[in-house]
Every structure is written in structure tokens, then in C-alpha cells.
Amino acid sequence: MDTLRDICRRAGLKATHQRLEILREMLQAKDHPSAEQIHQRVLRRLPTVSLDTVYRTLAAFDQHGVIARVFSSASCVRYDPAPERHDHFVCVKCNRIMDCRVSGAGRLRVPATVRTMGTVERIQVEVRGVCIRCLNRARGRRRWWKQTPE
Ligand SMILES: [Zn+2]
Ligand SMILES: [Zn+2]
């Protein structure tokens, strides 16, 4: 297992204490957190770290390929501990982002006109829907008036 320090060094980033703590939280995250969420979590270990530092550090990790920005239609910028290609299920109700793999998504053919627009860096599929948690919550609410079975 690579240590956090190794990961920073290999990415060409100086392994400062703040960076290591932010990276630790980021790599543990399962929820594609926003910078604000990472800031809240890092505050437990580093009570003086500023939100601005967290923003700048996450941006540097993203630029160096350690983590990835999630390009999704969810409300704000979210970060992903897994920079390699994968797809996302995004809940339209609670903005929860979950990893999934859509088979063939990496081999989708981009029309030639895209080349006149610019270069392609990645192709990612976003599956949008209502997550199981939100569905269960909605079902729970509906039960009181629903007398007949479907
Ligand atoms: Zn949801
Ligand atoms: Zn992801």
C-alpha cells in the first residue's frame, strides 16, 4: 500500500501536513464530497485549516491526477477519490452520486464534428434517477393513503 506521502510525492506535490490530512479524508470518502464537506471532516484533526486551503489543495490534487473533479449536473463541484474512468448514478432528488460502470461507455463514438469543437479528454456517462433511499422515503410517505395494492 502506498502511503499518503508516496501518493503526494509521485504526483510531484510537496507532502505538507495539511495536504496529507486533506488527502486522507478524500481517499476515505465514499460520497463524492464537496470541498465544504471535506473541510468539515478535516477540521476534526486540523482545527485551524481554512476552507480556502481545502479548495486550493483539492484543485491541486485534481490537476495532478490524484483525485478527480466530478463533472455532473449535481448542484456544486464534488470530488472523487478515484481519478480513473467510471460512470455515475446521480440522484435528482438528493444529489447523491454513486459509482457505476456503464458497459461500452468508454468506447462511445464521438461524432467527427466534436473535433471541430476541441479535444476530447474523457467521455463519461451520467445516469440520472431517484436513488433507493429517496424512493423508500417517498414510499413511506405514500403508504398512508394507498389502500389498494398496485
Ligand atoms: Zn436520493
Ligand atoms: Zn465516482
XYZ file of N, CA, C and O and ligand atoms in Angstrom:
602
model
N 0.836 -1.215 0.000
C 0.000 0.000 0.000
C 0.866 1.258 0.000
O 1.808 1.376 0.769
N 0.544 2.164 -0.875
C 1.242 3.445 -0.905
C 0.817 4.270 0.295
O -0.347 4.290 0.648
N 1.762 4.928 0.886
C 1.379 5.843 1.952
C 0.894 7.136 1.298
O 1.150 7.392 0.115
N 0.215 7.948 2.098
C -0.278 9.236 1.599
C 0.898 10.065 1.081
O 0.797 10.755 0.068
N 2.023 9.954 1.821
C 3.221 10.691 1.444
C 3.718 10.272 0.051
O 4.056 11.119 -0.775
N 3.717 8.956 -0.191
C 4.144 8.448 -1.510
C 3.258 9.006 -2.621
O 3.728 9.362 -3.701
N 1.947 9.013 -2.343
C 0.995 9.463 -3.365
C 1.279 10.917 -3.729
O 1.326 11.285 -4.906
N 1.508 11.744 -2.706
C 1.822 13.168 -2.947
C 3.109 13.306 -3.742
O 3.158 14.015 -4.745
N 4.151 12.604 -3.305
C 5.460 12.728 -3.964
C 5.380 12.298 -5.407
O 5.922 12.948 -6.285
N 4.695 11.171 -5.638
C 4.630 10.669 -7.013
C 3.890 11.658 -7.908
O 4.154 11.754 -9.095
N 2.947 12.388 -7.316
C 2.202 13.377 -8.107
C 3.001 14.673 -8.261
O 2.553 15.610 -8.914
N 4.178 14.723 -7.628
C 5.000 15.925 -7.726
C 4.547 17.042 -6.805
O 4.800 18.214 -7.048
N 3.865 16.659 -5.720
C 3.396 17.662 -4.761
C 4.129 17.481 -3.444
O 4.327 16.357 -2.989
N 4.528 18.586 -2.850
C 5.201 18.508 -1.556
C 4.202 17.976 -0.516
O 3.062 18.426 -0.463
N 4.660 17.003 0.275
C 3.752 16.360 1.231
C 3.678 17.150 2.533
O 4.292 16.804 3.523
N 2.922 18.247 2.522
C 2.771 19.021 3.754
C 1.729 18.340 4.641
O 0.929 17.534 4.165
N 1.765 18.671 5.926
C 0.842 18.062 6.886
C -0.612 18.290 6.472
O -1.426 17.370 6.463
N -0.928 19.533 6.077
C -2.308 19.837 5.670
C -2.729 19.017 4.458
O -3.828 18.465 4.419
N -1.835 18.936 3.485
C -2.165 18.170 2.281
C -2.435 16.711 2.619
O -3.362 16.108 2.092
N -1.599 16.147 3.493
C -1.754 14.732 3.840
C -3.096 14.481 4.528
O -3.777 13.502 4.246
N -3.495 15.393 5.396
C -4.774 15.214 6.100
C -5.967 15.364 5.149
O -6.947 14.635 5.257
N -5.861 16.307 4.234
C -6.942 16.504 3.261
C -7.024 15.282 2.347
O -8.110 14.768 2.071
N -5.865 14.757 1.960
C -5.842 13.568 1.099
C -6.418 12.360 1.845
O -7.181 11.579 1.280
N -6.088 12.232 3.128
C -6.605 11.110 3.919
C -8.139 11.123 3.912
O -8.787 10.119 3.629
N -8.715 12.293 4.177
C -10.187 12.391 4.203
C -10.771 12.090 2.823
O -11.785 11.428 2.701
N -10.108 12.618 1.816
C -10.619 12.456 0.457
C -10.615 10.988 0.054
O -11.586 10.483 -0.501
N -9.532 10.268 0.366
C -9.433 8.874 -0.068
C -10.372 7.965 0.724
O -10.728 6.882 0.271
N -10.782 8.403 1.909
C -11.726 7.611 2.702
C -13.166 7.852 2.279
O -14.056 7.091 2.636
N -13.385 8.954 1.562
C -14.759 9.370 1.275
C -15.426 8.427 0.278
O -14.815 8.046 -0.714
N -16.647 8.078 0.564
C -17.393 7.198 -0.336
C -18.526 7.978 -1.022
O -19.305 7.407 -1.763
N -18.635 9.265 -0.714
C -19.833 10.001 -1.117
C -19.587 11.118 -2.134
O -20.430 11.973 -2.306
N -18.417 11.131 -2.772
C -18.121 12.208 -3.725
C -18.381 13.568 -3.068
O -19.277 14.303 -3.468
N -17.617 13.879 -2.035
C -17.909 15.082 -1.241
C -17.579 16.391 -1.949
O -16.781 16.422 -2.887
N -18.185 17.457 -1.464
C -17.841 18.804 -1.917
C -16.650 19.271 -1.074
O -16.327 18.662 -0.047
N -16.025 20.385 -1.496
C -14.904 20.938 -0.728
C -15.358 21.299 0.687
O -14.629 21.100 1.666
N -16.585 21.789 0.814
C -17.117 22.161 2.129
C -17.209 20.939 3.043
O -16.899 21.011 4.235
N -17.656 19.827 2.479
C -17.767 18.608 3.290
C -16.393 18.120 3.738
O -16.212 17.729 4.890
N -15.414 18.152 2.828
C -14.054 17.735 3.198
C -13.507 18.675 4.275
O -12.900 18.243 5.243
N -13.789 19.958 4.132
C -13.335 20.928 5.130
C -13.884 20.567 6.513
O -13.148 20.515 7.490
N -15.178 20.281 6.584
C -15.801 19.905 7.866
C -15.101 18.689 8.483
O -14.861 18.639 9.675
N -14.780 17.708 7.644
C -14.169 16.480 8.150
C -12.728 16.697 8.589
O -12.285 16.144 9.590
N -11.994 17.530 7.830
C -10.587 17.771 8.157
C -10.466 18.598 9.442
O -9.506 18.460 10.195
N -11.469 19.418 9.711
C -11.438 20.278 10.906
C -11.288 19.470 12.199
O -10.766 19.965 13.185
N -11.742 18.225 12.193
C -11.612 17.388 13.394
C -10.150 17.151 13.761
O -9.805 17.021 14.922
N -9.283 17.043 12.746
C -7.862 16.828 13.012
C -7.049 18.116 12.942
O -6.023 18.255 13.593
N -7.491 19.017 12.062
C -6.767 20.275 11.852
C -7.738 21.428 12.074
O -8.299 21.962 11.115
N -7.944 21.806 13.336
C -8.989 22.804 13.639
C -8.747 24.175 13.014
O -9.658 24.993 12.988
N -7.519 24.429 12.513
C -7.248 25.778 12.002
C -7.232 25.849 10.478
O -7.031 26.913 9.912
N -7.442 24.726 9.795
C -7.334 24.757 8.339
C -8.508 25.565 7.759
O -9.643 25.471 8.244
N -8.207 26.400 6.751
C -9.263 27.242 6.174
C -9.917 26.542 4.992
O -9.315 25.662 4.356
N -11.131 26.950 4.713
C -11.853 26.401 3.564
C -11.079 26.703 2.272
O -11.005 25.882 1.365
N -10.450 27.889 2.238
C -9.690 28.279 1.055
C -8.530 27.315 0.791
O -8.266 26.935 -0.346
N -7.852 26.905 1.871
C -6.758 25.932 1.732
C -7.288 24.613 1.175
O -6.664 23.992 0.316
N -8.459 24.207 1.673
C -9.050 22.950 1.201
C -9.386 23.069 -0.293
O -9.071 22.180 -1.080
N -9.963 24.199 -0.692
C -10.268 24.428 -2.111
C -9.000 24.310 -2.960
O -8.969 23.617 -3.966
N -7.961 25.007 -2.523
C -6.724 25.036 -3.315
C -6.056 23.666 -3.362
O -5.536 23.254 -4.390
N -6.093 22.956 -2.236
C -5.460 21.638 -2.180
C -6.199 20.640 -3.069
O -5.575 19.878 -3.809
N -7.527 20.664 -3.004
C -8.297 19.732 -3.842
C -8.071 20.033 -5.322
O -7.945 19.128 -6.140
N -7.980 21.317 -5.642
C -7.732 21.695 -7.040
C -6.361 21.189 -7.487
O -6.204 20.686 -8.607
N -5.355 21.282 -6.595
C -4.008 20.795 -6.936
C -4.025 19.276 -7.104
O -3.436 18.743 -8.049
N -4.694 18.567 -6.224
C -4.789 17.104 -6.347
C -5.480 16.723 -7.664
O -5.104 15.756 -8.313
N -6.475 17.489 -8.017
C -7.193 17.232 -9.264
C -6.259 17.455 -10.460
O -6.152 16.616 -11.350
N -5.530 18.591 -10.441
C -4.620 18.902 -11.549
C -3.538 17.849 -11.719
O -3.075 17.592 -12.817
N -3.127 17.232 -10.607
C -2.057 16.238 -10.664
C -2.584 14.812 -10.762
O -1.827 13.862 -10.593
N -3.868 14.677 -10.982
C -4.431 13.353 -11.236
C -4.555 12.442 -10.027
O -4.727 11.239 -10.171
N -4.473 13.014 -8.817
C -4.588 12.192 -7.605
C -6.063 11.880 -7.320
O -6.418 10.788 -6.900
N -6.901 12.865 -7.529
C -8.347 12.709 -7.390
C -8.958 13.314 -8.656
O -8.219 13.776 -9.530
N -10.267 13.312 -8.762
C -10.880 13.907 -9.949
C -12.078 14.753 -9.549
O -12.779 14.445 -8.584
N -12.279 15.818 -10.274
C -13.499 16.601 -10.127
C -14.620 15.823 -10.763
O -14.434 15.229 -11.824
N -15.760 15.800 -10.153
C -16.901 15.109 -10.747
C -17.600 16.091 -11.672
O -18.013 17.163 -11.239
N -17.685 15.714 -12.937
C -18.415 16.568 -13.858
C -19.832 16.044 -13.913
O -20.114 15.047 -14.563
N -20.694 16.657 -13.146
C -22.070 16.177 -13.133
C -22.980 17.374 -13.031
O -22.543 18.497 -12.768
N -24.246 17.124 -13.235
C -25.195 18.210 -13.142
C -25.646 18.425 -11.697
O -26.527 19.226 -11.441
N -25.047 17.694 -10.748
C -25.346 17.934 -9.330
C -24.948 19.373 -8.992
O -24.058 19.938 -9.615
N -25.589 19.932 -7.991
C -25.545 21.373 -7.749
C -24.161 22.017 -7.672
O -23.934 23.042 -8.273
N -23.207 21.430 -6.934
C -21.926 22.119 -6.796
C -20.789 21.173 -7.145
O -21.003 19.991 -7.380
N -19.554 21.700 -7.172
C -18.389 20.884 -7.525
C -18.183 19.808 -6.466
O -18.181 20.091 -5.277
N -18.034 18.589 -6.912
C -17.805 17.473 -5.993
C -16.525 16.773 -6.430
O -16.130 16.854 -7.583
N -15.884 16.083 -5.478
C -14.622 15.421 -5.789
C -14.729 13.913 -5.618
O -15.531 13.414 -4.826
N -13.906 13.212 -6.381
C -13.953 11.759 -6.454
C -12.569 11.213 -6.130
O -11.591 11.636 -6.738
N -12.468 10.278 -5.159
C -11.138 9.739 -4.852
C -10.571 8.851 -5.963
O -9.398 8.521 -5.943
N -11.401 8.468 -6.922
C -10.939 7.572 -7.983
C -10.812 8.334 -9.296
O -11.809 8.620 -9.944
N -9.568 8.714 -9.674
C -9.431 9.503 -10.904
C -9.618 8.695 -12.188
O -9.789 9.277 -13.251
N -9.584 7.352 -12.099
C -9.732 6.581 -13.345
C -11.176 6.630 -13.830
O -12.099 6.908 -13.065
N -11.361 6.320 -15.112
C -12.666 6.485 -15.735
C -13.734 5.584 -15.118
O -13.537 4.387 -14.974
N -14.834 6.165 -14.730
C -16.006 5.383 -14.346
C -17.220 6.285 -14.494
O -17.085 7.476 -14.760
N -18.384 5.712 -14.361
C -19.600 6.486 -14.580
C -20.313 6.713 -13.250
O -19.930 6.169 -12.229
N -21.325 7.542 -13.293
C -22.016 7.903 -12.056
C -23.520 7.803 -12.188
O -24.088 8.095 -13.237
N -24.118 7.397 -11.083
C -25.565 7.494 -10.932
C -25.780 8.724 -10.054
O -25.217 8.813 -8.963
N -26.556 9.677 -10.525
C -26.801 10.893 -9.752
C -28.285 10.957 -9.398
O -29.150 10.860 -10.275
N -28.572 11.097 -8.114
C -29.967 11.193 -7.685
C -30.473 12.614 -7.926
O -29.869 13.583 -7.469
N -31.573 12.728 -8.629
C -32.109 14.051 -8.965
C -32.781 14.704 -7.752
O -33.044 15.898 -7.760
N -33.060 13.899 -6.719
C -33.728 14.466 -5.539
C -32.726 14.931 -4.481
O -32.861 16.018 -3.944
N -31.730 14.071 -4.148
C -30.822 14.433 -3.049
C -29.393 14.709 -3.516
O -28.528 15.003 -2.702
N -29.140 14.619 -4.844
C -27.802 14.871 -5.397
C -26.741 13.870 -4.961
O -25.548 14.147 -5.055
N -27.172 12.712 -4.430
C -26.207 11.674 -4.080
C -25.573 11.170 -5.373
O -26.256 11.000 -6.379
N -24.242 10.947 -5.333
C -23.524 10.451 -6.507
C -22.934 9.094 -6.161
O -22.217 8.967 -5.173
N -23.262 8.077 -6.940
C -22.725 6.744 -6.699
C -21.988 6.264 -7.947
O -22.369 6.595 -9.060
N -20.935 5.459 -7.719
C -20.160 4.937 -8.841
C -20.898 3.811 -9.533
O -21.517 2.978 -8.884
N -20.805 3.779 -10.826
C -21.317 2.630 -11.570
C -20.504 2.531 -12.850
O -19.727 3.438 -13.172
N -20.610 1.418 -13.528
C -19.926 1.283 -14.807
C -20.941 0.942 -15.864
O -21.650 -0.046 -15.757
N -21.030 1.800 -16.841
C -21.936 1.560 -17.956
C -21.087 0.870 -19.015
O -20.098 1.453 -19.486
N -21.433 -0.378 -19.385
C -20.535 -1.106 -20.282
C -20.524 -0.440 -21.652
O -21.553 0.010 -22.165
N -19.328 -0.318 -22.199
C -19.178 0.311 -23.503
C -19.096 1.830 -23.446
O -18.826 2.471 -24.463
N -19.283 2.429 -22.267
C -19.292 3.897 -22.194
C -17.947 4.497 -22.607
O -17.899 5.554 -23.220
N -16.846 3.771 -22.304
C -15.527 4.286 -22.634
C -15.224 4.211 -24.128
O -14.277 4.812 -24.607
N -16.037 3.435 -24.833
C -15.782 3.259 -26.273
C -16.841 3.957 -27.129
O -16.942 3.709 -28.314
N -17.625 4.808 -26.507
C -18.647 5.535 -27.266
C -17.985 6.313 -28.395
O -16.921 6.897 -28.204
N -18.617 6.319 -29.531
C -18.036 7.051 -30.653
C -18.533 8.482 -30.655
O -19.732 8.735 -30.643
N -17.566 9.369 -30.672
C -17.886 10.788 -30.669
C -17.980 11.233 -32.127
O -17.121 10.892 -32.924
N -19.015 11.967 -32.501
C -19.119 12.402 -33.900
C -17.947 13.301 -34.308
O -17.385 14.007 -33.465
N -17.590 13.233 -35.570
C -16.436 13.984 -36.072
C -16.564 15.485 -35.815
O -15.560 16.175 -35.620
N -17.779 15.982 -35.752
C -17.957 17.426 -35.532
C -17.369 17.862 -34.186
O -16.991 19.017 -34.021
N -17.278 16.906 -33.237
C -16.714 17.254 -31.924
C -15.273 17.718 -32.075
O -14.806 18.590 -31.343
N -14.557 17.141 -33.069
C -13.157 17.519 -33.271
C -13.020 18.979 -33.699
O -11.981 19.587 -33.473
N -14.062 19.516 -34.280
C -14.008 20.936 -34.630
C -14.290 21.805 -33.399
O -14.063 23.008 -33.411
N -14.800 21.168 -32.355
C -15.104 21.919 -31.127
C -13.903 21.928 -30.185
O -13.735 22.830 -29.375
N -13.058 20.884 -30.245
C -11.904 20.817 -29.354
C -11.445 19.392 -29.188
O -11.895 18.504 -29.907
N -10.558 19.173 -28.226
C -10.064 17.820 -27.997
C -10.906 17.151 -26.914
O -11.435 17.816 -26.035
N -10.996 15.831 -27.000
C -11.788 15.073 -26.039
C -10.866 14.550 -24.948
O -9.856 13.910 -25.239
N -11.171 14.851 -23.713
C -10.354 14.342 -22.610
C -10.961 13.106 -21.987
O -10.266 12.185 -21.617
N -12.253 13.127 -21.811
C -12.896 11.927 -21.291
C -14.360 11.910 -21.656
O -14.966 12.965 -21.873
N -14.885 10.708 -21.768
C -16.306 10.549 -22.041
C -16.877 9.824 -20.847
O -16.371 8.786 -20.426
N -17.893 10.404 -20.276
C -18.432 9.859 -19.045
C -19.939 9.822 -19.164
O -20.540 10.743 -19.711
N -20.531 8.771 -18.660
C -21.982 8.664 -18.709
C -22.546 9.028 -17.343
O -22.031 8.606 -16.313
N -23.562 9.851 -17.353
C -24.240 10.173 -16.107
C -25.634 9.568 -16.168
O -26.435 9.920 -17.025
N -25.877 8.640 -15.266
C -27.205 8.038 -15.185
C -27.964 8.849 -14.142
O -27.499 9.005 -13.016
N -29.080 9.429 -14.544
C -29.831 10.237 -13.597
C -31.108 9.509 -13.196
O -31.745 8.848 -14.007
N -31.447 9.623 -11.941
C -32.655 8.957 -11.477
C -32.899 9.284 -10.015
O -32.284 10.212 -9.477
N -33.785 8.531 -9.402
C -34.087 8.731 -7.991
C -33.466 7.563 -7.241
O -33.709 6.406 -7.597
N -32.631 7.847 -6.255
C -31.911 6.786 -5.561
C -32.851 5.985 -4.663
O -33.946 6.435 -4.331
N -32.380 4.810 -4.242
C -33.200 3.884 -3.488
C -33.645 4.504 -2.152
O -34.765 4.314 -1.702
N -32.773 5.296 -1.552
C -33.111 5.957 -0.282
C -34.303 6.893 -0.468
O -35.245 6.879 0.315
N -34.213 7.726 -1.536
C -35.302 8.675 -1.796
C -36.575 7.926 -2.178
O -37.669 8.335 -1.790
N -36.442 6.827 -2.920
C -37.621 6.040 -3.294
C -38.307 5.478 -2.056
O -39.527 5.564 -1.913
N -37.497 4.936 -1.144
C -38.076 4.363 0.079
C -38.763 5.430 0.915
O -39.816 5.202 1.485
N -38.145 6.594 0.966
C -38.719 7.694 1.737
C -40.082 8.083 1.133
O -41.055 8.270 1.843
N -40.128 8.153 -0.200
C -41.366 8.537 -0.873
C -42.439 7.469 -0.668
O -43.608 7.782 -0.456
N -42.013 6.199 -0.703
C -42.977 5.107 -0.498
C -43.564 5.177 0.897
O -44.750 5.005 1.090
N -42.704 5.433 1.866
C -43.147 5.538 3.258
C -44.213 6.609 3.415
O -45.194 6.433 4.124
N -44.008 7.732 2.697
C -44.973 8.830 2.787
C -46.300 8.488 2.121
O -47.332 8.973 2.512
N -46.206 7.657 1.054
C -47.400 7.394 0.259
C -48.312 6.372 0.918
O -49.494 6.321 0.646
N -47.700 5.530 1.772
C -48.432 4.373 2.286
C -49.749 4.735 2.988
O -50.717 4.014 2.903
N -49.785 5.866 3.656
C -50.958 6.195 4.474
C -52.246 6.350 3.676
O -53.323 6.097 4.179
N -52.145 6.752 2.391
C -53.400 6.887 1.637
C -53.619 5.757 0.657
O -54.681 5.556 0.144
N -52.534 4.973 0.406
C -52.646 3.928 -0.599
C -53.234 2.658 0.018
O -52.564 1.942 0.749
N -54.495 2.421 -0.222
C -55.162 1.285 0.392
C -55.138 0.052 -0.530
O -54.969 -1.053 -0.063
N -55.299 0.292 -1.843
C -55.363 -0.858 -2.755
C -53.984 -1.219 -3.267
O -53.171 -0.331 -3.537
N -53.694 -2.513 -3.383
C -52.386 -2.917 -3.919
C -52.271 -2.568 -5.401
O -53.292 -2.489 -6.102
N -51.033 -2.348 -5.871
C -50.814 -1.963 -7.264
C -51.053 -3.120 -8.214
O -50.734 -4.234 -7.911
Zn -31.667 10.411 -3.454
Zn -17.060 8.277 -8.740
